[in-house]
CSV table of C-alpha atoms in Angstrom, one decimal:
chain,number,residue,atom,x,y,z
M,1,UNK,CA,16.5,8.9,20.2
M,2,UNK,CA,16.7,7.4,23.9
M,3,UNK,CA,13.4,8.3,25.8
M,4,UNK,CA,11.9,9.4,22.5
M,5,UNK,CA,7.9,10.4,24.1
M,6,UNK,CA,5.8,11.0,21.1
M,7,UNK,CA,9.1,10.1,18.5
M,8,UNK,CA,9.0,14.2,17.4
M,9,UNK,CA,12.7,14.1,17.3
M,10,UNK,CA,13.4,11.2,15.6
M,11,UNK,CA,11.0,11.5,12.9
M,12,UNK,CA,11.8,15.2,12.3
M,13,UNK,CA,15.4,13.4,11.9
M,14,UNK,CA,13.9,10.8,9.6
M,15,UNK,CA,11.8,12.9,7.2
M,16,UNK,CA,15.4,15.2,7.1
M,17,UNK,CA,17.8,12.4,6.5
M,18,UNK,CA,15.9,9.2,4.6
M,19,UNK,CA,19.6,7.8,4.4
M,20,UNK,CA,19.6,7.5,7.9
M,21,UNK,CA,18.6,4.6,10.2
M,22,UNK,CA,16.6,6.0,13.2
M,23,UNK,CA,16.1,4.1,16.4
M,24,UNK,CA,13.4,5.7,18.6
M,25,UNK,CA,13.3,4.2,22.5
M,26,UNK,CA,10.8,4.3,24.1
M,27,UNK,CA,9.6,2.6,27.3
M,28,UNK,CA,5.6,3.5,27.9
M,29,UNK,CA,3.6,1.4,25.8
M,30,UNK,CA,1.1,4.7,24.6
M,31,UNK,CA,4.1,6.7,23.5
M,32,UNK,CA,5.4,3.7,21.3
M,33,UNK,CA,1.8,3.6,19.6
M,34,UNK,CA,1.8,7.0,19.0
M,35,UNK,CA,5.4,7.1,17.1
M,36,UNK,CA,4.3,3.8,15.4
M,37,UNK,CA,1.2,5.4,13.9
M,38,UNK,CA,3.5,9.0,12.9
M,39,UNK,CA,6.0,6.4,11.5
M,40,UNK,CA,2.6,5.3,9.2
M,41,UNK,CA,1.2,9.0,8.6
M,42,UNK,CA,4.7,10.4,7.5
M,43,UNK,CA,5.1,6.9,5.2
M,44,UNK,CA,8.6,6.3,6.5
M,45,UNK,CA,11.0,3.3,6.4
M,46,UNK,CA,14.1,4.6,8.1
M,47,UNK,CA,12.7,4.9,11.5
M,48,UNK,CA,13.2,1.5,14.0
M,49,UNK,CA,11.0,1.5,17.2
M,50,UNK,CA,12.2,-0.2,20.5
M,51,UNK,CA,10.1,-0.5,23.3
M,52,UNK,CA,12.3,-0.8,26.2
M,53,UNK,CA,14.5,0.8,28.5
M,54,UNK,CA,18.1,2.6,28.2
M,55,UNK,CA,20.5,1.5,28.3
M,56,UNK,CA,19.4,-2.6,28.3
M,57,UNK,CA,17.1,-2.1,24.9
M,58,UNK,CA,20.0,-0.2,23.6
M,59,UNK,CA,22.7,-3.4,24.0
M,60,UNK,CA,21.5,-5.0,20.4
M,61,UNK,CA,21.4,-2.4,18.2
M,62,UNK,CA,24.1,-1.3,16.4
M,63,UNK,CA,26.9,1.1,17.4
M,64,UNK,CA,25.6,4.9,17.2
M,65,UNK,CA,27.2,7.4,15.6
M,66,UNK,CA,25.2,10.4,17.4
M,67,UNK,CA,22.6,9.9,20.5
M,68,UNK,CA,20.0,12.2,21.5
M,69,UNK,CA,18.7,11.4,25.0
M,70,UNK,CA,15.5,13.2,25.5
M,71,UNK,CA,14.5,11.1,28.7
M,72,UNK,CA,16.7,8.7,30.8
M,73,UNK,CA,14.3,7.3,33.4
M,74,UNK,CA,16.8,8.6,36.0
M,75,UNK,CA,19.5,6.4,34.2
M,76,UNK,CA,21.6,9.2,32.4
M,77,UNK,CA,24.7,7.9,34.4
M,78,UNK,CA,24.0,4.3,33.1
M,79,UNK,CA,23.0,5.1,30.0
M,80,UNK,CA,26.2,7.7,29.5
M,81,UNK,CA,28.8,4.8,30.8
M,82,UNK,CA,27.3,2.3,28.1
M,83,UNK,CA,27.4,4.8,25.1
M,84,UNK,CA,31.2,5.7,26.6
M,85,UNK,CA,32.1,1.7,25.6
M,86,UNK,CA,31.0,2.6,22.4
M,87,UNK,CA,33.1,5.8,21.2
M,88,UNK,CA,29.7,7.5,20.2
M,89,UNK,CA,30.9,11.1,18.3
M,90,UNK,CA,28.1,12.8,19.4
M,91,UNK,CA,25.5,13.1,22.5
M,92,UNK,CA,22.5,15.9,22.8
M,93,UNK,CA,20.4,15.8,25.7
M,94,UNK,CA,18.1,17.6,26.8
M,95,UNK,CA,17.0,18.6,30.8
M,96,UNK,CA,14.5,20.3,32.6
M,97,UNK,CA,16.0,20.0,36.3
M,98,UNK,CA,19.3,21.0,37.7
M,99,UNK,CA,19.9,17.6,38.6
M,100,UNK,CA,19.9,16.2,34.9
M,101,UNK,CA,21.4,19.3,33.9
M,102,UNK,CA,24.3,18.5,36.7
M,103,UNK,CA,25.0,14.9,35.7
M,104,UNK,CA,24.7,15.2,32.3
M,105,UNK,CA,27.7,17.7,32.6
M,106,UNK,CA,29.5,15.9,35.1
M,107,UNK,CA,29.3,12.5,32.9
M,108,UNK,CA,30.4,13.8,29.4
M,109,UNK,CA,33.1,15.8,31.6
M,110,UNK,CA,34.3,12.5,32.9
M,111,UNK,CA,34.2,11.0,29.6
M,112,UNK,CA,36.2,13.6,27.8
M,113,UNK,CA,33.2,15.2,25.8
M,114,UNK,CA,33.9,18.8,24.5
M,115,UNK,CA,30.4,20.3,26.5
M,116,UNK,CA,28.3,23.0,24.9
M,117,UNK,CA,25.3,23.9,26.8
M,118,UNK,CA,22.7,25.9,25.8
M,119,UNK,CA,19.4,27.1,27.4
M,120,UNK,CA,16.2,27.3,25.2
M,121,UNK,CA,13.2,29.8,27.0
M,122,UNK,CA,9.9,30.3,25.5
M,123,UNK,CA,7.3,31.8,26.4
M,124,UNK,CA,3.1,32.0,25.9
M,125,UNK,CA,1.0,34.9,25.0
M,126,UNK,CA,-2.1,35.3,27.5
M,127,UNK,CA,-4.8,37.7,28.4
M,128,UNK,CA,-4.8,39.9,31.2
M,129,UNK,CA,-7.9,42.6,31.3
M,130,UNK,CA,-7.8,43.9,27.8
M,131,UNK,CA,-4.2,43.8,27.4
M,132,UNK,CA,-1.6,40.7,26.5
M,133,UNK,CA,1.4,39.2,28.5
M,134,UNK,CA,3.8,36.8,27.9
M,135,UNK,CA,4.2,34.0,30.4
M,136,UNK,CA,7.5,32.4,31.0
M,137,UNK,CA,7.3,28.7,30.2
M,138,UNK,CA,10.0,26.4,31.9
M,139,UNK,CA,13.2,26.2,30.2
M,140,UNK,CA,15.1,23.5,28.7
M,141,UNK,CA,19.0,22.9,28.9
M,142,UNK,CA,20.3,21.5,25.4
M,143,UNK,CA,23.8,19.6,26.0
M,144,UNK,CA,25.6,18.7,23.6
M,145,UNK,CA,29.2,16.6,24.1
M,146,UNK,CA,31.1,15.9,20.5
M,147,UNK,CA,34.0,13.6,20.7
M,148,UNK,CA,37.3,15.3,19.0
């Protein structure tokens, strides 16, 4: 989990699969307290914090079988050419601006990913008067590249 914020994604993956070994990465000091103390509340054992940046803090661990990049500091080329090196199956990532959306394509495209992209919208109920509304919330791109 590369850019892993408050570590929701990897421990959701971590209380699912206890098998698993989890590495969350994550480079603001606050965040990696947070997932530390979730890590403790949730009592698990499969879940490996790094604080650092992708891709250097990703160059000792061990070869991924599946990524999920949910930030990339502006490094999603980087980080994309080192998981390349490393034949990784499967890479999800996730991106709230056309730009990320954009390169994210262009990268697994160049590095002969089968792309699936999907958009997620949600929205928030709020009053107006005496009535309801939804309001549109920004929407996330989910790509996903899977190695053949």
């Amino acid at each position: 989990d590369i850019g892993a914020g408050s570590g929701s994604v990897s421990l959701e993956i971590a209380q699912l699969s206890p098998s698993l070994k989890v590495f969350s990465i994550e480079k603001k000091a606050s965040m990696v307290e947070i997932i530390e103390r979730n890590i403790r509340k949730l009592c698990l054992s499969n879940v490996n914090v790094i604080k650092g940046e992708a891709p250097q803090a990703l160059y000792s661990l061990p070869f991924p079988d599946r990524v999920f990049i949910g930030g990339s500091g502006g490094r999603l080329p980087e980080i994309l050419d080192f998981l390349g090196t490393l034949n990784c199956s499967i890479v999800v990532i996730t991106a709230v601006t056309l730009k990320t959306l954009t390169e994210a394509i262009e990268c697994l495209k160049q590095k002969s990913y089968e792309i699936s992209t999907s958009q997620i919208c949600s929205f928030r109920m709020k009053e107006i008067a005496e009535s309801s509304y939804f309001s549109s919330q920004n929407p996330v791109f989910v790509i996903t590249g899977e190695k053949r």
